[in-house]
Amino acid sequence: DGGITQSPKYLFRKEGQNVTLSCEQNLNHDAMYWYRQDPGQGLRLIYYSQIVNDFQKGDIAEGYSVSREKKESFPLTVTSAQKNPTAFYLCASSTGTGMQPQHFGDGTRLSIL
Amino acid sequence: AQSVSQHNHHVILSEAASLELGCNYSYGGTVNLFWYVQYPGQHLQLLLKYFSGDPLVKGIKGFEAEFIKSKFSFNLRKPSVQWSDTAEYFCAVMDTGRRALTFGSGTRLQVQP
């Protein structure tokens, strides 16, 4: 079955450490997205990529970085510059054409030790 | 910047009760609207979407939503809820430039048997 795989499901980070969240899709989608979900705030866009080797900042990109070297992969790095990284991170993808809905992964919950 | 407001943060209903969840958006251009649902422990799933045409949109599991342009609203409805509808519901509008979603803060629905 096609879908989006996020790993790990739970991740713990020490202060001052960078961590990378994995997102892989086998839907052959061109566009991929990272959202952050906090209680009572819905989802907020961190970064998005409409095509391989290209990505753009979303609404809350500070303290995060991404890469898009392959169509199926869009890893997110949470750097030590992100002062409040504890959250639920969701990856999504879409065909990128028209206004097609996005498909979401199961998410990664990041906590600070 | 566009925004989405969901005024009901937590709704508790008994089975067979009717449901209406409010969603208002602020966006001056052509809107593409979505309702997503997140069941406990599961990933976000698309309930329904509105792009154009008939303002009354039918989705999965008996849900429907009505787009009222004059009120900037896209309320979600279901005539008779079931215990299995217990979940968090998110309204979203698509940014036609970024093709990314702006989400409301979500409504947690609890259906009591």
mmCIF file of C-alpha atoms in Angstrom:
data_model
loop_
_atom_site.group_PDB
_atom_site.id
_atom_site.type_symbol
_atom_site.label_atom_id
_atom_site.label_comp_id
_atom_site.label_asym_id
_atom_site.label_seq_id
_atom_site.Cartn_x
_atom_site.Cartn_y
_atom_site.Cartn_z
ATOM 1 C CA ASP A 1 0.000 0.000 0.000
ATOM 2 C CA GLY A 2 1.210 3.488 -0.794
ATOM 3 C CA GLY A 3 1.677 5.907 2.011
ATOM 4 C CA ILE A 4 3.908 8.122 4.088
ATOM 5 C CA THR A 5 6.282 6.678 6.651
ATOM 6 C CA GLN A 6 7.631 8.798 9.448
ATOM 7 C CA SER A 7 10.309 7.585 11.798
ATOM 8 C CA PRO A 8 10.897 7.319 14.617
ATOM 9 C CA LYS A 9 7.504 7.501 16.286
ATOM 10 C CA TYR A 10 9.010 8.912 19.471
ATOM 11 C CA LEU A 11 12.247 10.858 19.721
ATOM 12 C CA PHE A 12 14.069 12.363 22.649
ATOM 13 C CA ARG A 13 16.608 15.132 22.361
ATOM 14 C CA LYS A 14 19.089 16.526 24.781
ATOM 15 C CA GLU A 15 19.601 20.246 25.078
ATOM 16 C CA GLY A 16 21.945 21.539 22.384
ATOM 17 C CA GLN A 17 21.524 18.529 20.130
ATOM 18 C CA ASN A 18 20.334 18.433 16.532
ATOM 19 C CA VAL A 19 17.943 15.657 15.579
ATOM 20 C CA THR A 20 16.623 14.552 12.216
ATOM 21 C CA LEU A 21 13.109 13.285 11.590
ATOM 22 C CA SER A 22 12.603 11.006 8.650
ATOM 23 C CA CYS A 23 9.762 11.207 6.128
ATOM 24 C CA GLU A 24 9.493 8.829 3.181
ATOM 25 C CA GLN A 25 6.624 8.500 0.710
ATOM 26 C CA ASN A 26 5.943 5.971 -2.017
ATOM 27 C CA LEU A 27 2.994 7.794 -3.524
ATOM 28 C CA ASN A 28 5.086 9.337 -6.300
ATOM 29 C CA HIS A 29 4.031 12.759 -5.053
ATOM 30 C CA ASP A 30 5.993 15.814 -6.110
ATOM 31 C CA ALA A 31 5.149 18.025 -3.126
ATOM 32 C CA MET A 32 6.035 17.365 0.494
ATOM 33 C CA TYR A 33 5.387 19.323 3.659
ATOM 34 C CA TRP A 34 6.336 19.467 7.334
ATOM 35 C CA TYR A 35 3.885 20.656 9.970
ATOM 36 C CA ARG A 36 4.191 21.095 13.676
ATOM 37 C CA GLN A 37 1.209 20.292 15.901
ATOM 38 C CA ASP A 38 0.886 21.797 19.360
ATOM 39 C CA PRO A 39 -2.112 21.336 21.671
ATOM 40 C CA GLY A 40 -4.775 23.924 20.981
ATOM 41 C CA GLN A 41 -2.909 25.420 18.035
ATOM 42 C CA GLY A 42 -3.677 23.111 15.179
ATOM 43 C CA LEU A 43 -0.932 22.485 12.640
ATOM 44 C CA ARG A 44 1.573 25.062 11.487
ATOM 45 C CA LEU A 45 3.689 24.865 8.350
ATOM 46 C CA ILE A 46 7.449 24.574 8.877
ATOM 47 C CA TYR A 47 8.842 23.900 5.396
ATOM 48 C CA TYR A 48 7.512 22.711 2.083
ATOM 49 C CA SER A 49 8.930 21.429 -1.161
ATOM 50 C CA GLN A 50 7.099 21.440 -4.475
ATOM 51 C CA ILE A 51 9.811 19.580 -6.349
ATOM 52 C CA VAL A 52 13.098 17.781 -5.841
ATOM 53 C CA ASN A 53 16.065 19.998 -4.944
ATOM 54 C CA ASP A 54 13.808 22.901 -4.057
ATOM 55 C CA PHE A 55 12.168 23.876 -0.780
ATOM 56 C CA GLN A 56 10.680 26.946 0.839
ATOM 57 C CA LYS A 57 10.227 28.232 4.367
ATOM 58 C CA GLY A 58 6.783 28.020 5.869
ATOM 59 C CA ASP A 59 5.367 30.061 8.705
ATOM 60 C CA ILE A 60 7.615 28.801 11.521
ATOM 61 C CA ALA A 61 10.899 27.798 9.851
ATOM 62 C CA GLU A 62 13.285 29.263 12.434
ATOM 63 C CA GLY A 63 15.368 26.552 14.092
ATOM 64 C CA TYR A 64 14.581 23.956 11.435
ATOM 65 C CA SER A 65 16.250 22.812 8.232
ATOM 66 C CA VAL A 66 15.289 20.408 5.452
ATOM 67 C CA SER A 67 16.655 18.814 2.328
ATOM 68 C CA ARG A 68 14.963 17.315 -0.727
ATOM 69 C CA GLU A 69 17.576 15.321 -2.594
ATOM 70 C CA LYS A 70 15.169 12.577 -3.592
ATOM 71 C CA LYS A 71 11.540 12.739 -4.610
ATOM 72 C CA GLU A 72 10.461 10.247 -1.965
ATOM 73 C CA SER A 73 12.354 11.716 0.978
ATOM 74 C CA PHE A 74 12.022 14.991 2.899
ATOM 75 C CA PRO A 75 13.936 14.831 6.212
ATOM 76 C CA LEU A 76 13.511 17.557 8.811
ATOM 77 C CA THR A 77 16.339 18.559 11.150
ATOM 78 C CA VAL A 78 15.416 20.219 14.411
ATOM 79 C CA THR A 79 18.459 22.256 15.362
ATOM 80 C CA SER A 80 19.607 23.481 18.748
ATOM 81 C CA ALA A 81 18.432 26.934 17.652
ATOM 82 C CA GLN A 82 14.817 25.800 18.003
ATOM 83 C CA LYS A 83 14.035 26.926 21.521
ATOM 84 C CA ASN A 84 10.814 25.025 22.012
ATOM 85 C CA PRO A 85 11.098 21.847 19.981
ATOM 86 C CA THR A 86 8.771 19.648 22.038
ATOM 87 C CA ALA A 87 5.847 18.962 19.701
ATOM 88 C CA PHE A 88 4.227 16.491 17.369
ATOM 89 C CA TYR A 89 5.664 16.683 13.841
ATOM 90 C CA LEU A 90 3.631 15.671 10.812
ATOM 91 C CA CYS A 91 4.850 15.100 7.296
ATOM 92 C CA ALA A 92 2.500 15.318 4.333
ATOM 93 C CA SER A 93 2.625 14.964 0.586
ATOM 94 C CA SER A 94 0.464 15.767 -2.404
ATOM 95 C CA THR A 95 0.606 15.523 -6.150
ATOM 96 C CA GLY A 96 1.507 19.191 -6.239
ATOM 97 C CA THR A 97 -0.767 19.893 -9.166
ATOM 98 C CA GLY A 98 -4.000 21.755 -8.780
ATOM 99 C CA MET A 99 -5.379 21.880 -5.280
ATOM 100 C CA GLN A 100 -5.176 18.218 -4.406
ATOM 101 C CA PRO A 101 -5.523 17.246 -0.751
ATOM 102 C CA GLN A 102 -2.542 16.252 1.267
ATOM 103 C CA HIS A 103 -1.847 12.821 2.672
ATOM 104 C CA PHE A 104 -0.334 12.660 6.144
ATOM 105 C CA GLY A 105 2.061 10.359 7.937
ATOM 106 C CA ASP A 106 1.557 9.064 11.483
ATOM 107 C CA GLY A 107 3.825 11.704 12.984
ATOM 108 C CA THR A 108 6.866 11.851 15.256
ATOM 109 C CA ARG A 109 6.599 13.051 18.823
ATOM 110 C CA LEU A 110 9.736 14.904 19.883
ATOM 111 C CA SER A 111 10.509 15.530 23.529
ATOM 112 C CA ILE A 112 13.378 17.288 25.250
ATOM 113 C CA LEU A 113 15.226 15.513 28.036
ATOM 114 C CA ALA B 1 -2.256 36.257 5.677
ATOM 115 C CA GLN B 2 -5.058 33.787 5.717
ATOM 116 C CA SER B 3 -6.372 32.271 8.917
ATOM 117 C CA VAL B 4 -8.895 29.703 10.024
ATOM 118 C CA SER B 5 -10.973 29.859 13.196
ATOM 119 C CA GLN B 6 -12.654 26.958 14.885
ATOM 120 C CA HIS B 7 -14.652 28.298 17.766
ATOM 121 C CA ASN B 8 -15.628 25.011 19.384
ATOM 122 C CA HIS B 9 -12.568 23.600 21.101
ATOM 123 C CA HIS B 10 -14.228 20.683 22.847
ATOM 124 C CA VAL B 11 -17.650 19.262 22.090
ATOM 125 C CA ILE B 12 -19.342 16.472 24.012
ATOM 126 C CA LEU B 13 -22.382 14.772 22.506
ATOM 127 C CA SER B 14 -24.443 11.698 23.137
ATOM 128 C CA GLU B 15 -24.813 9.107 20.421
ATOM 129 C CA ALA B 16 -27.481 9.957 17.831
ATOM 130 C CA ALA B 17 -27.201 13.671 18.521
ATOM 131 C CA SER B 18 -26.679 16.013 15.602
ATOM 132 C CA LEU B 19 -23.320 17.653 15.091
ATOM 133 C CA GLU B 20 -22.294 21.002 13.704
ATOM 134 C CA LEU B 21 -18.723 22.245 14.023
ATOM 135 C CA GLY B 22 -17.985 25.819 13.074
ATOM 136 C CA CYS B 23 -15.207 26.941 10.762
ATOM 137 C CA ASN B 24 -14.553 30.467 9.566
ATOM 138 C CA TYR B 25 -11.721 31.565 7.333
ATOM 139 C CA SER B 26 -10.221 34.834 6.293
ATOM 140 C CA TYR B 27 -8.910 34.806 2.759
ATOM 141 C CA GLY B 28 -9.797 37.157 -0.010
ATOM 142 C CA GLY B 29 -9.095 34.964 -2.983
ATOM 143 C CA THR B 30 -10.453 31.737 -4.358
ATOM 144 C CA VAL B 31 -10.712 29.279 -1.518
ATOM 145 C CA ASN B 32 -10.141 25.587 -1.375
ATOM 146 C CA LEU B 33 -11.444 24.219 1.912
ATOM 147 C CA PHE B 34 -10.932 20.938 3.718
ATOM 148 C CA TRP B 35 -12.015 19.072 6.803
ATOM 149 C CA TYR B 36 -9.590 16.535 8.228
ATOM 150 C CA VAL B 37 -10.179 14.103 11.084
ATOM 151 C CA GLN B 38 -7.636 12.605 13.466
ATOM 152 C CA TYR B 39 -8.902 9.518 15.300
ATOM 153 C CA PRO B 40 -7.032 8.597 18.491
ATOM 154 C CA GLY B 41 -3.670 7.111 17.585
ATOM 155 C CA GLN B 42 -4.183 7.513 13.861
ATOM 156 C CA HIS B 43 -2.963 9.879 11.194
ATOM 157 C CA LEU B 44 -4.919 12.779 9.768
ATOM 158 C CA GLN B 45 -7.479 11.688 7.211
ATOM 159 C CA LEU B 46 -9.407 13.729 4.702
ATOM 160 C CA LEU B 47 -13.135 13.931 5.455
ATOM 161 C CA LEU B 48 -14.197 16.173 2.626
ATOM 162 C CA LYS B 49 -13.078 19.029 0.422
ATOM 163 C CA TYR B 50 -14.557 21.976 -1.422
ATOM 164 C CA PHE B 51 -12.981 23.442 -4.542
ATOM 165 C CA SER B 52 -15.899 24.872 -6.507
ATOM 166 C CA GLY B 53 -19.448 24.124 -7.603
ATOM 167 C CA ASP B 54 -22.150 22.866 -5.274
ATOM 168 C CA PRO B 55 -21.548 24.532 -1.893
ATOM 169 C CA LEU B 56 -22.926 21.508 -0.058
ATOM 170 C CA VAL B 57 -20.193 18.921 0.011
ATOM 171 C CA LYS B 58 -20.626 15.337 1.104
ATOM 172 C CA GLY B 59 -17.748 13.406 2.576
ATOM 173 C CA ILE B 60 -17.017 10.051 4.069
ATOM 174 C CA LYS B 61 -18.820 8.473 7.036
ATOM 175 C CA GLY B 62 -21.967 10.576 6.606
ATOM 176 C CA PHE B 63 -20.304 13.954 7.092
ATOM 177 C CA GLU B 64 -21.156 16.999 5.027
ATOM 178 C CA ALA B 65 -20.115 20.634 4.988
ATOM 179 C CA GLU B 66 -21.630 23.771 3.570
ATOM 180 C CA PHE B 67 -19.583 26.560 2.047
ATOM 181 C CA ILE B 68 -21.249 29.928 2.649
ATOM 182 C CA LYS B 69 -19.175 32.530 0.873
ATOM 183 C CA SER B 70 -20.983 35.528 2.365
ATOM 184 C CA LYS B 71 -20.226 34.283 5.866
ATOM 185 C CA PHE B 72 -16.709 32.996 5.129
ATOM 186 C CA SER B 73 -17.812 29.756 6.707
ATOM 187 C CA PHE B 74 -17.420 26.046 6.047
ATOM 188 C CA ASN B 75 -19.235 24.280 8.861
ATOM 189 C CA LEU B 76 -19.121 20.525 9.268
ATOM 190 C CA ARG B 77 -22.320 18.614 9.985
ATOM 191 C CA LYS B 78 -23.520 15.116 10.692
ATOM 192 C CA PRO B 79 -27.179 14.302 11.442
ATOM 193 C CA SER B 80 -26.483 11.526 13.935
ATOM 194 C CA VAL B 81 -23.087 10.926 15.550
ATOM 195 C CA GLN B 82 -21.724 7.596 16.674
ATOM 196 C CA TRP B 83 -19.257 6.721 19.409
ATOM 197 C CA SER B 84 -16.720 5.965 16.653
ATOM 198 C CA ASP B 85 -16.810 9.634 15.598
ATOM 199 C CA THR B 86 -14.827 10.530 18.702
ATOM 200 C CA ALA B 87 -11.806 12.318 17.265
ATOM 201 C CA GLU B 88 -10.241 15.693 16.642
ATOM 202 C CA TYR B 89 -11.510 17.616 13.643
ATOM 203 C CA PHE B 90 -9.519 20.205 11.734
ATOM 204 C CA CYS B 91 -10.734 22.732 9.209
ATOM 205 C CA ALA B 92 -8.145 23.953 6.705
ATOM 206 C CA VAL B 93 -7.838 26.332 3.788
ATOM 207 C CA MET B 94 -5.311 25.887 1.036
ATOM 208 C CA ASP B 95 -2.935 28.683 0.164
ATOM 209 C CA THR B 96 -3.116 28.651 -3.617
ATOM 210 C CA GLY B 97 0.388 30.082 -3.909
ATOM 211 C CA ARG B 98 2.214 27.640 -1.659
ATOM 212 C CA ARG B 99 -0.324 24.850 -2.090
ATOM 213 C CA ALA B 100 0.055 24.325 1.627
ATOM 214 C CA LEU B 101 -2.671 24.173 4.235
ATOM 215 C CA THR B 102 -3.512 26.659 6.952
ATOM 216 C CA PHE B 103 -5.271 24.828 9.757
ATOM 217 C CA GLY B 104 -7.672 25.855 12.451
ATOM 218 C CA SER B 105 -6.853 24.967 16.027
ATOM 219 C CA GLY B 106 -9.050 21.892 15.926
ATOM 220 C CA THR B 107 -12.182 20.696 17.724
ATOM 221 C CA ARG B 108 -12.078 17.696 19.980
ATOM 222 C CA LEU B 109 -15.318 15.739 19.698
ATOM 223 C CA GLN B 110 -16.250 13.278 22.378
ATOM 224 C CA VAL B 111 -19.275 11.086 21.740
ATOM 225 C CA GLN B 112 -20.678 9.339 24.770
ATOM 226 C CA PRO B 113 -22.435 5.982 24.287
#
